[in-house]
């Protein structure tokens, strides 16, 4: 993996050093119905941050992070066994492809030919269809130790899988560094023209996934002046609408729950809250840039996200319905977690004004996502 340093939106207290990084641990997590083995790799950075990655869906299953007092909690939603991931995946922590987010009517055209995709979200294709990359067994290709332990995984998507053209070779590399930053690098190559948009779909609750607290009091910043409003099926209308004066303005730190039920805004009604793309830049950039910052005031945990992608989909867990019971035994409910997915804009293949999702032979698609954790000092109440 080519090295990319973490990018931050603002300074926070560094997590204190606890110990030297432990070597990665590779174990068997479970067995698929067809007999194939699903493995788990544990990465530990020695500063209290531990990540566990599954070969099923190249997904992030756990992410243990200290709070301001040094107490560690798992801050991502997920399950304790493979059977639950197979029965009710919910995209928890998963690598998403071949095209993250929605494509209108499950159709797009490339070089004069129309391709029909599997639809799985009303009339639209969502996150690669009903059997996207999140529901595939990836191959672990490398596990490395040292100060920045890492695991690399690969999935080869055959031509015409889920309707997409070309054989696509995708890789996902998780690297945990000594500062408390987890970087996920997605790359892809193809043998014929195709479209690609890969991202990670981790659901975060900085209070801890087993805390029983919602994320409505988490304070969010998104450095974007525009977002892409959607129609009744959550497909972008094509407009880049200013966030100023709307519930979508997170240019200054704002509690997620402050305006999430503002039914006067049609977009809030359509998304049942937030399930929209913010326009951070107009096109992918050479280096990662800040896309979001989230702070849980009670625990002091801060998450800063950077990527080289132009958009970030913010989803406030609006469709979590308590039918999924997580690792800690709690049923995940609406607003129990949020997802921030750096990616190309939704439905880009059908909206030329959004840019291009095309990948040609000889090119390499790349999405670098850094999740950097720190803590804030306690707020005084005796002033």
Coordinates of C-alpha atoms in Angstrom, one line a residue:
X1 CA 0.0 0.0 0.0
X2 CA 1.3 3.4 -0.8
X3 CA 1.6 5.5 2.3
X4 CA -0.8 8.3 3.0
X5 CA -0.6 10.2 6.3
X6 CA -3.7 10.9 8.4
X7 CA -5.5 14.2 7.8
X8 CA -7.2 16.0 10.6
X9 CA -9.8 18.8 10.7
X10 CA -8.6 20.1 14.1
X11 CA -6.3 19.2 16.9
X12 CA -7.4 16.9 19.7
X13 CA -5.7 15.3 22.6
X14 CA -3.5 12.4 21.5
X15 CA -4.4 9.0 22.9
X16 CA -1.6 8.2 25.4
X17 CA 0.9 5.5 24.5
X18 CA 0.1 2.2 26.3
X19 CA 2.4 -0.4 24.8
X20 CA 4.2 -1.3 21.6
X21 CA 2.0 -2.7 18.8
X22 CA 1.3 -6.4 19.0
X23 CA 1.8 -8.6 16.0
X24 CA -1.4 -9.3 14.0
X25 CA -3.4 -12.4 15.0
X26 CA -5.1 -14.5 12.3
X27 CA -7.9 -16.9 13.4
X28 CA -10.8 -18.8 12.0
X29 CA -14.1 -16.9 12.5
X30 CA -16.5 -19.3 11.0
X31 CA -17.5 -21.6 8.1
X32 CA -19.8 -20.7 5.2
X33 CA -22.6 -23.2 4.2
X34 CA -20.4 -24.3 1.3
X35 CA -17.5 -25.2 3.6
X36 CA -15.3 -22.3 2.9
X37 CA -13.5 -20.8 5.9
X38 CA -14.0 -17.2 7.0
X39 CA -10.9 -15.7 8.8
X40 CA -10.5 -12.8 11.1
X41 CA -7.3 -10.7 11.5
X42 CA -6.8 -8.6 14.6
X43 CA -4.6 -5.5 14.4
X44 CA -3.4 -3.7 17.6
X45 CA -1.5 -0.5 17.6
X46 CA -0.3 -0.5 21.2
X47 CA -2.1 2.8 22.0
X48 CA -5.4 1.1 22.9
X49 CA -6.8 0.8 19.4
X50 CA -7.7 -2.6 18.1
X51 CA -9.4 -3.5 14.8
X52 CA -10.7 -6.9 13.7
X53 CA -11.3 -7.5 10.0
X54 CA -13.1 -10.4 8.5
X55 CA -12.4 -12.0 5.1
X56 CA -16.3 -12.1 4.6
X57 CA -17.1 -8.8 2.9
X58 CA -13.6 -7.5 3.8
X59 CA -15.5 -6.0 6.7
X60 CA -14.5 -4.2 9.9
X61 CA -16.1 -6.2 12.7
X62 CA -14.8 -4.4 15.8
X63 CA -12.9 -1.2 16.5
X64 CA -11.9 -0.7 20.1
X65 CA -11.0 2.9 21.0
X66 CA -10.2 4.6 24.3
X67 CA -12.2 7.5 25.7
X68 CA -10.8 10.5 27.5
X69 CA -10.3 8.5 30.7
X70 CA -8.6 5.6 28.8
X71 CA -11.6 3.3 29.0
X72 CA -11.9 1.3 25.8
X73 CA -15.1 0.5 23.9
X74 CA -16.0 -1.0 20.6
X75 CA -17.4 1.9 18.5
X76 CA -18.7 0.0 15.4
X77 CA -21.8 -2.0 15.0
X78 CA -21.5 -5.7 14.1
X79 CA -22.1 -9.3 15.2
X80 CA -20.4 -11.9 17.3
X81 CA -20.8 -14.8 14.9
X82 CA -20.9 -15.5 11.2
X83 CA -24.5 -16.7 11.1
X84 CA -25.8 -13.3 11.9
X85 CA -23.7 -11.7 9.2
X86 CA -25.3 -14.1 6.7
X87 CA -28.8 -13.8 8.0
X88 CA -29.0 -10.0 8.5
X89 CA -25.9 -8.3 7.1
X90 CA -27.1 -4.7 7.1
X91 CA -23.7 -3.7 5.5
X92 CA -22.2 -3.5 9.0
X93 CA -18.5 -2.6 8.5
X94 CA -18.5 -4.0 5.0
X95 CA -16.6 -3.1 1.9
X96 CA -19.1 -2.0 -0.7
X97 CA -18.9 -2.6 -4.5
X98 CA -19.0 -2.8 -7.4
X99 CA -20.8 0.5 -7.1
X100 CA -21.5 2.0 -3.7
X101 CA -24.8 3.9 -3.1
X102 CA -27.7 4.0 -5.6
X103 CA -28.0 3.7 -9.4
X104 CA -31.3 4.8 -10.9
X105 CA -33.5 1.9 -12.1
X106 CA -30.5 -0.4 -12.0
X107 CA -29.3 0.8 -15.4
X108 CA -26.5 2.7 -16.9
X109 CA -24.9 3.1 -20.4
X110 CA -21.3 2.8 -21.3
X111 CA -19.9 3.2 -24.9
X112 CA -23.4 3.0 -26.3
X113 CA -24.4 -0.1 -24.6
X114 CA -27.0 -0.2 -21.8
X115 CA -26.3 -2.5 -18.8
X116 CA -29.0 -3.8 -16.5
X117 CA -28.1 -4.3 -12.8
X118 CA -29.7 -6.3 -10.1
X119 CA -32.2 -4.0 -8.3
X120 CA -32.5 -4.4 -4.5
X121 CA -33.7 -1.0 -3.2
X122 CA -37.2 -0.5 -4.7
X123 CA -36.6 0.3 -8.4
X124 CA -32.9 1.0 -7.9
X125 CA -29.6 -0.8 -7.5
X126 CA -28.0 -0.2 -4.1
X127 CA -24.4 -1.1 -3.0
X128 CA -23.8 -3.5 -5.8
X129 CA -27.1 -5.4 -5.6
X130 CA -28.4 -8.1 -3.4
X131 CA -25.0 -10.0 -3.7
X132 CA -22.5 -7.2 -3.8
X133 CA -18.9 -7.2 -2.5
X134 CA -20.2 -7.1 1.1
X135 CA -21.6 -10.7 0.6
X136 CA -18.5 -12.2 -1.0
X137 CA -15.6 -14.1 0.5
X138 CA -12.4 -12.1 0.0
X139 CA -8.9 -13.7 -0.1
X140 CA -6.4 -12.5 2.5
X141 CA -3.2 -11.8 0.5
X142 CA -0.9 -10.3 3.1
X143 CA -0.7 -9.8 6.9
X144 CA 2.1 -7.6 8.1
X145 CA 3.3 -6.6 11.6
X146 CA 5.5 -3.8 13.0
X147 CA 4.6 -0.3 14.1
X148 CA 1.7 -0.1 11.6
X149 CA 0.1 -3.6 11.3
X150 CA -2.0 -4.3 8.2
X151 CA -4.0 -6.8 6.3
X152 CA -4.7 -6.9 2.6
X153 CA -7.6 -8.7 0.9
X154 CA -8.6 -9.3 -2.7
X155 CA -11.8 -10.1 -4.5
X156 CA -12.0 -10.8 -8.2
X157 CA -15.5 -10.0 -9.6
X158 CA -16.1 -11.8 -12.9
X159 CA -17.4 -10.2 -16.0
X160 CA -21.2 -9.7 -15.9
X161 CA -21.5 -10.4 -12.1
X162 CA -24.6 -8.6 -10.9
X163 CA -24.8 -7.1 -14.5
X164 CA -21.5 -5.1 -14.4
X165 CA -19.1 -5.4 -17.4
X166 CA -15.5 -6.5 -17.1
X167 CA -13.5 -8.6 -14.7
X168 CA -12.7 -6.3 -11.8
X169 CA -9.9 -7.1 -9.4
X170 CA -10.5 -5.2 -6.1
X171 CA -8.2 -4.9 -3.1
X172 CA -8.8 -3.6 0.4
X173 CA -6.0 -2.9 2.8
X174 CA -6.5 -2.0 6.5
X175 CA -3.6 -0.4 8.2
X176 CA -3.5 0.7 11.8
X177 CA -0.8 3.2 12.8
X178 CA 0.8 4.3 16.0
X179 CA -1.3 7.5 16.2
X180 CA -4.6 5.8 16.4
X181 CA -5.5 6.1 12.8
X182 CA -7.0 3.3 10.7
X183 CA -6.6 3.7 7.0
X184 CA -8.6 1.7 4.5
X185 CA -7.3 1.8 0.9
X186 CA -9.4 0.4 -1.9
X187 CA -7.9 -0.2 -5.3
X188 CA -9.3 -1.8 -8.4
X189 CA -8.3 -2.7 -12.0
X190 CA -10.4 -4.0 -14.9
X191 CA -9.9 -5.9 -18.2
X192 CA -12.5 -3.9 -20.0
X193 CA -14.3 -0.6 -19.5
X194 CA -16.6 -0.6 -16.4
X195 CA -17.8 1.5 -13.6
X196 CA -16.5 1.3 -10.0
X197 CA -17.2 3.1 -6.7
X198 CA -15.9 1.4 -3.6
X199 CA -16.2 2.5 0.0
X200 CA -16.5 1.2 3.6
X201 CA -19.9 1.1 5.3
X202 CA -19.0 1.0 9.0
X203 CA -21.7 2.2 11.4
X204 CA -20.2 4.2 14.3
X205 CA -21.4 5.0 17.8
X206 CA -18.6 6.8 19.6
X207 CA -20.2 6.1 23.0
X208 CA -19.7 2.4 22.2
X209 CA -22.0 0.1 20.3
X210 CA -23.1 -1.5 23.5
X211 CA -23.7 1.7 25.4
X212 CA -27.4 1.9 24.7
X213 CA -27.0 5.6 23.8
X214 CA -28.1 7.1 20.5
X215 CA -25.9 9.2 18.3
X216 CA -28.2 12.2 18.3
X217 CA -26.0 14.1 20.7
X218 CA -22.9 13.4 18.7
X219 CA -21.6 16.7 17.2
X220 CA -20.9 16.5 13.4
X221 CA -18.9 18.7 11.1
X222 CA -19.0 18.3 7.3
X223 CA -16.9 20.9 5.4
X224 CA -19.2 21.1 2.4
X225 CA -21.2 24.0 1.1
X226 CA -23.5 21.9 -1.1
X227 CA -25.3 18.5 -1.0
X228 CA -27.3 16.5 -3.6
X229 CA -31.0 16.4 -2.9
X230 CA -32.9 13.3 -3.8
X231 CA -36.3 12.3 -5.3
X232 CA -38.8 10.0 -3.6
X233 CA -36.7 6.9 -4.3
X234 CA -33.5 8.6 -2.9
X235 CA -31.9 9.1 -6.3
X236 CA -30.2 12.5 -6.7
X237 CA -32.2 15.0 -8.7
X238 CA -29.0 16.3 -10.3
X239 CA -28.9 19.5 -8.3
X240 CA -26.1 20.7 -6.1
X241 CA -28.1 22.6 -3.5
X242 CA -26.5 25.0 -1.0
X243 CA -26.6 23.8 2.6
X244 CA -26.9 27.3 3.9
X245 CA -30.2 27.9 5.8
X246 CA -31.1 24.1 5.7
X247 CA -30.9 21.2 8.1
X248 CA -28.0 20.0 6.0
X249 CA -25.6 22.7 7.1
X250 CA -22.9 21.1 9.2
X251 CA -20.1 23.5 8.3
X252 CA -20.0 24.4 11.9
X253 CA -20.2 21.7 14.6
X254 CA -23.9 20.7 15.1
X255 CA -25.5 17.9 17.1
X256 CA -26.8 15.2 14.7
X257 CA -30.2 15.3 16.4
X258 CA -30.6 19.1 16.3
X259 CA -32.6 19.1 13.0
X260 CA -33.0 15.5 12.1
X261 CA -36.8 15.6 12.6
X262 CA -37.4 18.9 10.8
X263 CA -40.4 17.8 8.8
X264 CA -40.6 21.2 7.1
X265 CA -37.8 20.1 4.9
X266 CA -38.9 17.7 2.3
X267 CA -35.5 16.1 2.1
X268 CA -35.6 15.2 5.7
X269 CA -38.9 13.5 5.2
X270 CA -37.7 11.6 2.1
X271 CA -34.7 10.2 3.9
X272 CA -36.5 9.7 7.2
X273 CA -33.7 11.9 8.5
X274 CA -30.2 12.1 6.9
X275 CA -29.4 9.7 4.0
X276 CA -27.8 12.1 1.6
X277 CA -24.5 12.9 -0.2
X278 CA -22.5 16.0 0.6
X279 CA -20.3 17.6 -2.1
X280 CA -17.0 18.1 -0.4
X281 CA -15.0 18.6 -3.6
X282 CA -16.1 18.5 -7.3
X283 CA -13.9 15.6 -8.2
X284 CA -11.4 13.1 -6.6
X285 CA -8.2 14.7 -5.4
X286 CA -4.6 13.6 -5.5
X287 CA -4.4 13.4 -1.7
X288 CA -6.9 12.8 1.0
X289 CA -8.8 15.8 2.3
X290 CA -11.0 16.2 5.4
X291 CA -14.6 15.0 4.8
X292 CA -16.1 14.8 8.3
X293 CA -15.5 15.2 12.1
X294 CA -17.6 13.7 14.8
X295 CA -17.3 14.1 18.6
X296 CA -19.2 12.4 21.4
X297 CA -19.2 15.0 24.2
X298 CA -19.7 12.5 27.0
X299 CA -16.9 10.1 26.2
X300 CA -14.7 12.7 24.6
X301 CA -14.0 10.4 21.6
X302 CA -13.4 12.2 18.3
X303 CA -13.4 10.7 14.9
X304 CA -12.0 12.6 11.9
X305 CA -12.4 11.1 8.5
X306 CA -10.3 12.0 5.4
X307 CA -10.5 10.6 1.8
X308 CA -9.6 11.5 -1.7
X309 CA -13.2 11.1 -2.9
X310 CA -15.4 14.1 -3.7
X311 CA -18.6 13.0 -1.8
X312 CA -19.5 11.7 1.6
X313 CA -22.8 9.9 2.2
X314 CA -24.1 10.7 5.7
X315 CA -26.6 8.1 7.0
X316 CA -28.0 8.5 10.5
X317 CA -29.2 4.9 10.9
X318 CA -32.7 5.8 10.0
X319 CA -33.7 2.3 8.9
X320 CA -32.3 0.4 11.9
X321 CA -35.4 -1.3 13.3
X322 CA -34.2 -3.3 16.4
X323 CA -34.4 -6.6 14.4
X324 CA -30.6 -6.9 14.5
X325 CA -29.0 -7.9 17.8
X326 CA -25.4 -6.9 18.0
X327 CA -22.2 -8.1 19.7
X328 CA -23.1 -6.8 23.1
X329 CA -26.6 -8.3 23.0
X330 CA -28.4 -5.0 22.3
X331 CA -31.0 -4.6 19.6
X332 CA -29.8 -1.8 17.2
X333 CA -32.5 0.8 16.8
X334 CA -33.0 3.9 14.7
X335 CA -30.3 6.5 15.4
X336 CA -28.1 4.0 17.3
X337 CA -25.3 4.6 14.8
X338 CA -24.2 6.7 11.9
X339 CA -22.3 5.9 8.7
X340 CA -20.1 8.4 6.8
X341 CA -19.1 6.9 3.4
X342 CA -16.5 8.7 1.3
X343 CA -17.3 7.9 -2.4
X344 CA -18.3 9.2 -5.8
X345 CA -21.7 10.8 -5.9
X346 CA -24.7 8.5 -6.1
X347 CA -26.0 7.7 -9.6
X348 CA -22.9 9.3 -11.2
X349 CA -23.1 6.9 -14.2
X350 CA -26.4 8.4 -15.2
X351 CA -25.6 12.0 -14.3
X352 CA -22.7 13.4 -16.5
X353 CA -22.6 16.6 -14.4
X354 CA -21.5 14.6 -11.4
X355 CA -18.3 13.5 -13.2
X356 CA -17.3 9.9 -14.2
X357 CA -17.3 6.5 -12.5
X358 CA -15.6 4.9 -15.5
X359 CA -12.5 2.7 -15.1
X360 CA -10.6 1.5 -18.2
X361 CA -8.0 -1.2 -18.6
X362 CA -4.6 0.1 -17.6
X363 CA -6.0 2.5 -15.0
X364 CA -6.2 2.0 -11.2
X365 CA -9.2 3.1 -9.2
X366 CA -8.2 4.3 -5.7
X367 CA -10.1 5.4 -2.6
X368 CA -8.1 6.1 0.5
X369 CA -10.1 6.5 3.7
X370 CA -8.5 7.4 7.1
X371 CA -10.4 7.2 10.4
X372 CA -8.3 9.1 13.0
X373 CA -9.3 8.9 16.6
X374 CA -8.4 11.3 19.4
X375 CA -10.1 12.6 22.6
X376 CA -11.2 16.0 23.8
X377 CA -10.8 17.3 27.4
X378 CA -13.8 17.2 29.8
X379 CA -16.2 20.1 29.7
X380 CA -16.2 22.1 32.9
X381 CA -19.5 22.6 34.6
X382 CA -18.4 24.8 37.5
X383 CA -17.9 28.1 35.6

